[in-house]
């Protein structure tokens, strides 16, 4: 039985792609709705991956090796799960939020050891919870405190600031306002950046251990004013209160709604969709399960036109879901594939995360890399009987007769598979 | 040289050669002038590169990261160059390098991402209003002009209607030409992939012509710079290129004579040196421009680093450049002279420098520069005599 339009859209646009032997016997919207709740069982429970706090901070050769080892294991476990898992709407959302709250080791190589556990500890537990809890979990995670320098930010009038002549670092506070909550046009000023930076002083790490600690001796004392509101709380509670208010701010609702709509609908999303999502965000107090359900309810996302060009990671995962894993796969082959196509996991070029627009991924050299990668992948897949049939099984009514005919008329099954993977339809979602 | 200096689009790029030889799209530019724009992403600290050792407030503001006049390379008495800029300093002495200080794009907030958008779109400061790049619009005005983005994708500065391709080092063997041919038929009419594949194949053919069958897969910065130069110098090659360099966002421990930022400067200097070597035969026709989205705070922050600021430094280098000067209307570093009490006050507009280069090097007229390349900018006068 062939996939219906709704099933094809659910699998490929909301999820990470249809699988080789996809069965067309499910209710697309119910399948998505059932994913709008936390995992009953942690998907990585059996993988025995080490937590962030167990990582040593001291620099040494052994620690460097241990960090790389952690990264490889985390990335491998994530790929395996993403390729095998049935309900991938949730996994797409994990990736969306992980990218929204980017931590990248590209600029700070020691982070290699904690980027994977960061996503498992700070992102995954909250994707169907409240945005404010997600924001707090992310903001106090050691990976983020290191990535955006807050671990070393010192209140100028704190006990340590006065004696050691150290001071503020604005970086984390600015990115919270600009990239995590309000958005760059969300209505904050340079004074708000400084106020939030002062509130966040003291949010740091334990000595020698990658674990969060609030250190009162570096916390800037006194009340602060953020966005016109006075915060008189003492210690850690002050920034917590501010973060909760930022999470509920209408600018945050609009910013998050815009990014979600861009991710699921099109690069320049419909204003009406953005408005509806922002309303759901505000009225539900940032309930991310409700927001995910609102995506399912959005008619804009069920149109047959494929408007989003896949990122390299989306292409990689959907391609391997489509073909199955090649029988002989060298160590770290999936990671290398992502790297070759320009998107090694957790190496976004800046705190803004990976681009979510076509022009960020579809340049001439990028397209050439995708083709050569598909060529290499197809060479490793045992011969496919009928790639044209596979295309229909994977994409249902989303794939055009012209593409089916091009695949069917290929010189060889291998060439047919390359044409499938590189077709305009499979390159989009 | 450390290959992580180069932007991820470049480092992670994968372009291999194909034996398909399509129509050669790069027409020979009327005058064969070469322009390379190095864009420093992350906000390069201008006060750390071209150091105002003569400003009485400099040492006090910079504290632990200040560099003494003795340790720096002298320029004009008031300014000195960070000691890591060995080649740049020589080029300054031979009057082939110009340094611009207290310069900035019209963007006046402190977001990297909006700052880069304004730097690239060439507008009046709005990051969203213009969705293509000033350098692309300039290319579009040059008969037969074409541009090259070094890396997998094309940054905003080069996006638009003008002919632009992207190139990066190859990591995988080629796909066979027959499959490419079928793909290009499958992409006919596709709004994204048709043009992208066509450009990729044209560049690929040119790459092979310029570098040979096996070249172009070395990802070291030196090798990539070499290959880019080969591509640009090839008969019919793109004469204008953009290279993005990452890691200028020095919020913590940026160092002084040595350290994090000094290492970055050393890498930039090395890249300039290699480009100068490769372009030696065309040196008098070559200009290299170095720009960044904004500067950093005048004062050191609490972490021996600097936070996002406003005014910074730009550079122009090459045989075509009328160099040996620091061009600035120096605003001073006294507290009341700083922009919003914290940043180097920008006294000149980057567009006036860029107009000077584009006008005198590429022969673009003032009207085109003020309307097409940098829209609504007739009040921003081109700097004169930058090109010699």
Short mmCIF file of N, CA and C in Angstrom, two decimals, chain A residues 36-166:
data_model
loop_
_atom_site.label_atom_id
_atom_site.label_comp_id
_atom_site.label_asym_id
_atom_site.label_seq_id
_atom_site.Cartn_x
_atom_site.Cartn_y
_atom_site.Cartn_z
N UNK A 36 3.88 14.03 21.01
CA UNK A 36 3.91 15.31 21.74
C UNK A 36 3.89 15.06 23.24
N UNK A 37 4.69 14.18 23.71
CA UNK A 37 4.87 13.91 25.14
C UNK A 37 6.29 13.40 25.31
N UNK A 38 6.81 13.51 26.52
CA UNK A 38 8.20 13.08 26.71
C UNK A 38 8.35 11.58 26.44
N UNK A 39 9.57 11.18 26.10
CA UNK A 39 9.84 9.76 25.96
C UNK A 39 9.52 9.05 27.27
N UNK A 40 8.85 7.88 27.16
CA UNK A 40 8.58 7.10 28.37
C UNK A 40 9.90 6.51 28.88
N UNK A 41 10.77 6.14 27.96
CA UNK A 41 12.07 5.58 28.34
C UNK A 41 13.16 6.39 27.64
N UNK A 42 14.18 6.76 28.36
CA UNK A 42 15.31 7.49 27.76
C UNK A 42 15.92 6.64 26.65
N UNK A 43 15.92 7.16 25.42
CA UNK A 43 16.44 6.35 24.31
C UNK A 43 17.90 5.95 24.46
N UNK A 44 18.62 6.66 25.30
CA UNK A 44 20.05 6.34 25.45
C UNK A 44 20.36 5.61 26.75
N UNK A 45 19.28 5.14 27.42
CA UNK A 45 19.48 4.50 28.72
C UNK A 45 20.45 3.32 28.61
N UNK A 46 20.34 2.58 27.52
CA UNK A 46 21.19 1.40 27.39
C UNK A 46 22.59 1.70 26.88
N UNK A 47 22.81 2.91 26.42
CA UNK A 47 24.08 3.21 25.76
C UNK A 47 25.21 3.48 26.74
N UNK A 48 24.85 3.70 28.02
CA UNK A 48 25.85 3.87 29.06
C UNK A 48 26.81 5.03 28.74
N UNK A 49 26.24 6.16 28.31
CA UNK A 49 27.06 7.32 27.98
C UNK A 49 27.35 8.12 29.25
N UNK A 50 28.59 8.60 29.41
CA UNK A 50 28.93 9.33 30.65
C UNK A 50 28.29 10.71 30.72
N UNK A 51 27.94 11.14 31.93
CA UNK A 51 27.33 12.47 32.05
C UNK A 51 28.40 13.56 32.09
N UNK A 52 27.94 14.80 31.91
CA UNK A 52 28.86 15.93 31.82
C UNK A 52 29.73 16.04 33.07
N UNK A 53 29.10 15.86 34.24
CA UNK A 53 29.83 16.11 35.50
C UNK A 53 31.01 15.17 35.69
N UNK A 54 31.01 14.05 34.95
CA UNK A 54 32.12 13.12 35.13
C UNK A 54 33.35 13.51 34.32
N UNK A 55 33.24 14.60 33.54
CA UNK A 55 34.39 14.98 32.72
C UNK A 55 35.38 15.82 33.51
N UNK A 56 36.65 15.47 33.40
CA UNK A 56 37.68 16.25 34.08
C UNK A 56 37.98 17.50 33.26
N UNK A 57 38.22 18.62 33.93
CA UNK A 57 38.48 19.86 33.20
C UNK A 57 39.96 20.08 32.90
N UNK A 58 40.82 19.43 33.68
CA UNK A 58 42.25 19.65 33.49
C UNK A 58 42.67 19.27 32.08
N UNK A 59 43.56 20.06 31.50
CA UNK A 59 44.04 19.75 30.15
C UNK A 59 45.18 18.76 30.23
N UNK A 60 45.05 17.67 29.53
CA UNK A 60 46.14 16.71 29.44
C UNK A 60 45.90 15.88 28.20
N UNK A 61 46.91 15.12 27.81
CA UNK A 61 46.79 14.29 26.62
C UNK A 61 45.66 13.27 26.80
N UNK A 62 45.65 12.65 28.01
CA UNK A 62 44.62 11.65 28.28
C UNK A 62 43.23 12.25 28.22
N UNK A 63 43.09 13.45 28.80
CA UNK A 63 41.78 14.08 28.78
C UNK A 63 41.36 14.43 27.37
N UNK A 64 42.31 14.86 26.55
CA UNK A 64 42.00 15.16 25.16
C UNK A 64 41.46 13.93 24.45
N UNK A 65 42.10 12.80 24.70
CA UNK A 65 41.65 11.56 24.07
C UNK A 65 40.27 11.17 24.58
N UNK A 66 40.08 11.33 25.88
CA UNK A 66 38.79 10.98 26.48
C UNK A 66 37.67 11.84 25.91
N UNK A 67 37.97 13.10 25.67
CA UNK A 67 36.96 14.00 25.12
C UNK A 67 36.55 13.58 23.72
N UNK A 68 37.55 13.27 22.89
CA UNK A 68 37.23 12.83 21.53
C UNK A 68 36.41 11.55 21.56
N UNK A 69 36.79 10.66 22.45
CA UNK A 69 36.09 9.38 22.58
C UNK A 69 34.62 9.62 22.96
N UNK A 70 34.40 10.53 23.90
CA UNK A 70 33.03 10.86 24.29
C UNK A 70 32.24 11.40 23.10
N UNK A 71 32.88 12.28 22.36
CA UNK A 71 32.20 12.89 21.20
C UNK A 71 31.80 11.83 20.20
N UNK A 72 32.75 10.96 19.85
CA UNK A 72 32.45 9.91 18.87
C UNK A 72 31.29 9.03 19.35
N UNK A 73 31.33 8.66 20.63
CA UNK A 73 30.28 7.77 21.14
C UNK A 73 28.92 8.46 21.14
N UNK A 74 28.90 9.72 21.56
CA UNK A 74 27.64 10.46 21.59
C UNK A 74 27.05 10.61 20.19
N UNK A 75 27.91 11.01 19.25
CA UNK A 75 27.44 11.26 17.90
C UNK A 75 26.95 9.97 17.26
N UNK A 76 27.67 8.88 17.49
CA UNK A 76 27.30 7.59 16.94
C UNK A 76 25.94 7.14 17.50
N UNK A 77 25.79 7.26 18.82
CA UNK A 77 24.53 6.84 19.45
C UNK A 77 23.36 7.66 18.90
N UNK A 78 23.59 8.93 18.70
CA UNK A 78 22.55 9.82 18.19
C UNK A 78 22.17 9.44 16.75
N UNK A 79 23.17 9.17 15.92
CA UNK A 79 22.87 8.76 14.54
C UNK A 79 22.10 7.45 14.53
N UNK A 80 22.59 6.48 15.30
CA UNK A 80 21.95 5.17 15.29
C UNK A 80 20.48 5.30 15.67
N UNK A 81 20.22 6.10 16.70
CA UNK A 81 18.85 6.30 17.16
C UNK A 81 18.02 7.03 16.10
N UNK A 82 18.59 8.05 15.51
CA UNK A 82 17.86 8.84 14.50
C UNK A 82 17.56 8.01 13.25
N UNK A 83 18.43 7.08 12.95
CA UNK A 83 18.24 6.28 11.73
C UNK A 83 17.27 5.13 11.98
N UNK A 84 17.28 4.60 13.19
CA UNK A 84 16.45 3.44 13.47
C UNK A 84 15.05 3.80 13.99
N UNK A 85 14.95 4.92 14.67
CA UNK A 85 13.75 5.27 15.43
C UNK A 85 12.54 5.48 14.52
N UNK A 86 11.37 5.08 15.03
CA UNK A 86 10.14 5.29 14.26
C UNK A 86 9.63 6.71 14.38
N UNK A 87 9.46 7.19 15.60
CA UNK A 87 8.79 8.49 15.82
C UNK A 87 9.75 9.65 15.76
N UNK A 88 10.03 10.14 14.58
CA UNK A 88 11.12 11.10 14.47
C UNK A 88 10.69 12.55 14.50
N UNK A 89 9.39 12.82 14.70
CA UNK A 89 8.97 14.22 14.91
C UNK A 89 9.67 14.75 16.15
N UNK A 90 9.67 13.94 17.19
CA UNK A 90 10.34 14.31 18.44
C UNK A 90 11.83 14.54 18.22
N UNK A 91 12.44 13.70 17.43
CA UNK A 91 13.88 13.86 17.17
C UNK A 91 14.16 15.12 16.36
N UNK A 92 13.27 15.45 15.42
CA UNK A 92 13.44 16.70 14.69
C UNK A 92 13.37 17.88 15.65
N UNK A 93 12.46 17.80 16.63
CA UNK A 93 12.34 18.89 17.61
C UNK A 93 13.57 18.96 18.52
N UNK A 94 14.11 17.80 18.89
CA UNK A 94 15.37 17.81 19.67
C UNK A 94 16.42 18.60 18.90
N UNK A 95 16.54 18.29 17.61
CA UNK A 95 17.54 18.97 16.79
C UNK A 95 17.23 20.45 16.63
N UNK A 96 15.95 20.77 16.51
CA UNK A 96 15.58 22.19 16.39
C UNK A 96 16.00 22.95 17.66
N UNK A 97 15.66 22.42 18.82
CA UNK A 97 15.98 23.13 20.06
C UNK A 97 17.47 23.12 20.35
N UNK A 98 18.12 22.03 19.99
CA UNK A 98 19.56 21.95 20.19
C UNK A 98 20.25 23.00 19.33
N UNK A 99 19.71 23.24 18.15
CA UNK A 99 20.28 24.27 17.28
C UNK A 99 19.92 25.67 17.77
N UNK A 100 18.71 25.82 18.30
CA UNK A 100 18.33 27.13 18.86
C UNK A 100 19.27 27.51 20.01
N UNK A 101 19.55 26.52 20.85
CA UNK A 101 20.48 26.75 21.97
C UNK A 101 21.84 26.12 21.63
N UNK A 102 22.42 26.61 20.54
CA UNK A 102 23.66 26.00 20.05
C UNK A 102 24.81 26.03 21.04
N UNK A 103 25.46 24.90 21.18
CA UNK A 103 26.79 24.85 21.78
C UNK A 103 27.69 24.20 20.74
N UNK A 104 28.79 24.85 20.42
CA UNK A 104 29.65 24.37 19.34
C UNK A 104 31.08 24.25 19.84
N UNK A 105 31.71 23.17 19.47
CA UNK A 105 33.13 23.05 19.89
C UNK A 105 34.07 23.61 18.84
N UNK A 106 33.53 24.14 17.72
CA UNK A 106 34.41 24.64 16.67
C UNK A 106 35.33 25.75 17.18
N UNK A 107 34.81 26.58 18.07
CA UNK A 107 35.62 27.69 18.57
C UNK A 107 36.31 27.32 19.88
N UNK A 108 35.92 26.24 20.51
CA UNK A 108 36.45 25.89 21.83
C UNK A 108 36.56 24.36 21.91
N UNK A 109 37.66 23.82 21.35
CA UNK A 109 37.77 22.37 21.20
C UNK A 109 37.53 21.54 22.47
N UNK A 110 37.90 22.02 23.67
CA UNK A 110 37.63 21.17 24.84
C UNK A 110 36.14 20.84 25.04
N UNK A 111 35.25 21.64 24.43
CA UNK A 111 33.83 21.36 24.56
C UNK A 111 33.42 20.06 23.87
N UNK A 112 34.31 19.56 23.02
CA UNK A 112 34.09 18.29 22.35
C UNK A 112 33.53 17.22 23.30
N UNK A 113 34.05 17.23 24.51
CA UNK A 113 33.68 16.18 25.46
C UNK A 113 32.30 16.33 26.07
N UNK A 114 31.68 17.48 25.94
CA UNK A 114 30.40 17.69 26.64
C UNK A 114 29.23 18.09 25.73
N UNK A 115 29.48 18.31 24.45
CA UNK A 115 28.37 18.75 23.59
C UNK A 115 27.26 17.70 23.50
N UNK A 116 27.66 16.44 23.43
CA UNK A 116 26.65 15.37 23.34
C UNK A 116 25.85 15.23 24.62
N UNK A 117 26.55 15.23 25.75
CA UNK A 117 25.83 15.10 27.02
C UNK A 117 25.00 16.35 27.30
N UNK A 118 25.46 17.51 26.81
CA UNK A 118 24.66 18.74 26.92
C UNK A 118 23.27 18.54 26.31
N UNK A 119 23.25 18.01 25.10
CA UNK A 119 21.95 17.82 24.44
C UNK A 119 21.08 16.82 25.21
N UNK A 120 21.70 15.75 25.69
CA UNK A 120 20.91 14.74 26.43
C UNK A 120 20.40 15.29 27.74
N UNK A 121 21.22 16.12 28.41
CA UNK A 121 20.85 16.55 29.77
C UNK A 121 20.00 17.82 29.78
N UNK A 122 20.33 18.77 28.90
CA UNK A 122 19.66 20.07 28.97
C UNK A 122 18.53 20.22 27.96
N UNK A 123 18.64 19.58 26.80
CA UNK A 123 17.63 19.76 25.75
C UNK A 123 16.56 18.67 25.81
N UNK A 124 16.98 17.42 25.68
CA UNK A 124 16.01 16.31 25.53
C UNK A 124 14.93 16.27 26.61
N UNK A 125 15.26 16.42 27.89
CA UNK A 125 14.21 16.27 28.90
C UNK A 125 13.12 17.33 28.81
N UNK A 126 13.36 18.43 28.08
CA UNK A 126 12.44 19.57 28.14
C UNK A 126 11.70 19.86 26.86
N UNK A 127 11.92 19.08 25.80
CA UNK A 127 11.33 19.48 24.51
C UNK A 127 9.81 19.40 24.51
N UNK A 128 9.22 18.65 25.44
CA UNK A 128 7.77 18.66 25.57
C UNK A 128 7.35 19.27 26.90
N UNK A 129 8.27 20.01 27.51
CA UNK A 129 7.97 20.69 28.76
C UNK A 129 7.74 22.17 28.53
N UNK A 130 8.15 22.99 29.51
CA UNK A 130 7.96 24.43 29.37
C UNK A 130 9.24 25.09 28.84
N UNK A 131 9.05 26.09 27.99
CA UNK A 131 10.21 26.79 27.43
C UNK A 131 11.09 27.35 28.54
N UNK A 132 10.47 27.86 29.61
CA UNK A 132 11.30 28.48 30.65
C UNK A 132 12.19 27.45 31.34
N UNK A 133 11.68 26.23 31.49
CA UNK A 133 12.51 25.18 32.11
C UNK A 133 13.66 24.78 31.18
N UNK A 134 13.33 24.75 29.89
CA UNK A 134 14.38 24.49 28.89
C UNK A 134 15.45 25.58 28.96
N UNK A 135 15.00 26.83 28.99
CA UNK A 135 15.94 27.96 29.03
C UNK A 135 16.82 27.89 30.28
N UNK A 136 16.22 27.58 31.42
CA UNK A 136 17.00 27.50 32.66
C UNK A 136 17.99 26.33 32.61
N UNK A 137 17.53 25.20 32.11
CA UNK A 137 18.41 24.02 32.05
C UNK A 137 19.62 24.31 31.16
N UNK A 138 19.36 24.98 30.05
CA UNK A 138 20.42 25.30 29.11
C UNK A 138 21.38 26.33 29.70
N UNK A 139 20.81 27.36 30.34
CA UNK A 139 21.62 28.48 30.81
C UNK A 139 22.57 28.06 31.92
N UNK A 140 22.16 27.09 32.74
CA UNK A 140 23.05 26.70 33.83
C UNK A 140 23.88 25.46 33.47
N UNK A 141 23.76 25.00 32.23
CA UNK A 141 24.55 23.81 31.89
C UNK A 141 26.03 24.19 31.69
N UNK A 142 26.93 23.38 32.23
CA UNK A 142 28.37 23.70 32.13
C UNK A 142 28.83 23.96 30.70
N UNK A 143 28.27 23.23 29.72
CA UNK A 143 28.70 23.42 28.34
C UNK A 143 28.39 24.84 27.87
N UNK A 144 27.19 25.32 28.18
CA UNK A 144 26.81 26.67 27.75
C UNK A 144 27.58 27.73 28.54
N UNK A 145 27.75 27.50 29.85
CA UNK A 145 28.49 28.47 30.67
C UNK A 145 29.93 28.62 30.18
N UNK A 146 30.48 27.53 29.65
CA UNK A 146 31.84 27.61 29.11
C UNK A 146 31.82 28.22 27.71
N UNK A 147 30.87 27.78 26.89
CA UNK A 147 30.82 28.23 25.49
C UNK A 147 30.67 29.75 25.42
N UNK A 148 29.80 30.30 26.24
CA UNK A 148 29.54 31.75 26.16
C UNK A 148 30.22 32.53 27.29
N UNK A 149 31.23 31.94 27.89
CA UNK A 149 32.16 32.64 28.80
C UNK A 149 31.59 33.05 30.15
N UNK A 150 30.34 32.67 30.48
CA UNK A 150 29.82 33.17 31.75
C UNK A 150 30.56 32.61 32.96
N UNK A 151 31.17 31.45 32.77
CA UNK A 151 31.85 30.81 33.91
C UNK A 151 32.93 31.72 34.48
N UNK A 152 33.48 32.61 33.66
CA UNK A 152 34.56 33.47 34.16
C UNK A 152 34.11 34.91 34.39
N UNK A 153 32.82 35.18 34.20
CA UNK A 153 32.34 36.56 34.39
C UNK A 153 32.21 36.87 35.88
N UNK A 154 32.73 38.03 36.27
CA UNK A 154 32.81 38.38 37.69
C UNK A 154 32.13 39.73 37.92
N UNK A 155 31.28 39.82 38.93
CA UNK A 155 30.67 41.11 39.29
C UNK A 155 31.75 42.07 39.74
N UNK A 156 31.82 43.27 39.15
CA UNK A 156 32.89 44.22 39.52
C UNK A 156 32.85 44.60 41.00
N UNK A 157 31.67 44.60 41.59
CA UNK A 157 31.56 44.96 43.01
C UNK A 157 31.41 43.75 43.92
N UNK A 158 31.61 42.56 43.35
CA UNK A 158 31.54 41.37 44.19
C UNK A 158 32.81 41.29 45.02
N UNK A 159 32.79 40.37 45.96
CA UNK A 159 33.96 40.19 46.83
C UNK A 159 35.22 39.92 46.00
N UNK A 160 35.11 39.01 45.03
CA UNK A 160 36.27 38.68 44.22
C UNK A 160 36.60 39.79 43.23
N UNK A 161 35.57 40.45 42.71
CA UNK A 161 35.78 41.51 41.74
C UNK A 161 36.56 42.67 42.33
N UNK A 162 36.25 43.01 43.58
CA UNK A 162 36.95 44.14 44.22
C UNK A 162 38.40 43.81 44.51
N UNK A 163 38.65 42.58 44.93
CA UNK A 163 40.02 42.26 45.34
C UNK A 163 40.89 41.88 44.15
N UNK A 164 40.30 41.24 43.12
CA UNK A 164 41.13 40.71 42.05
C UNK A 164 41.07 41.53 40.77
N UNK A 165 40.31 42.60 40.82
CA UNK A 165 40.20 43.45 39.63
C UNK A 165 39.77 42.69 38.39
N UNK A 166 38.87 41.73 38.56
CA UNK A 166 38.29 41.08 37.39
C UNK A 166 36.88 41.62 37.24
#
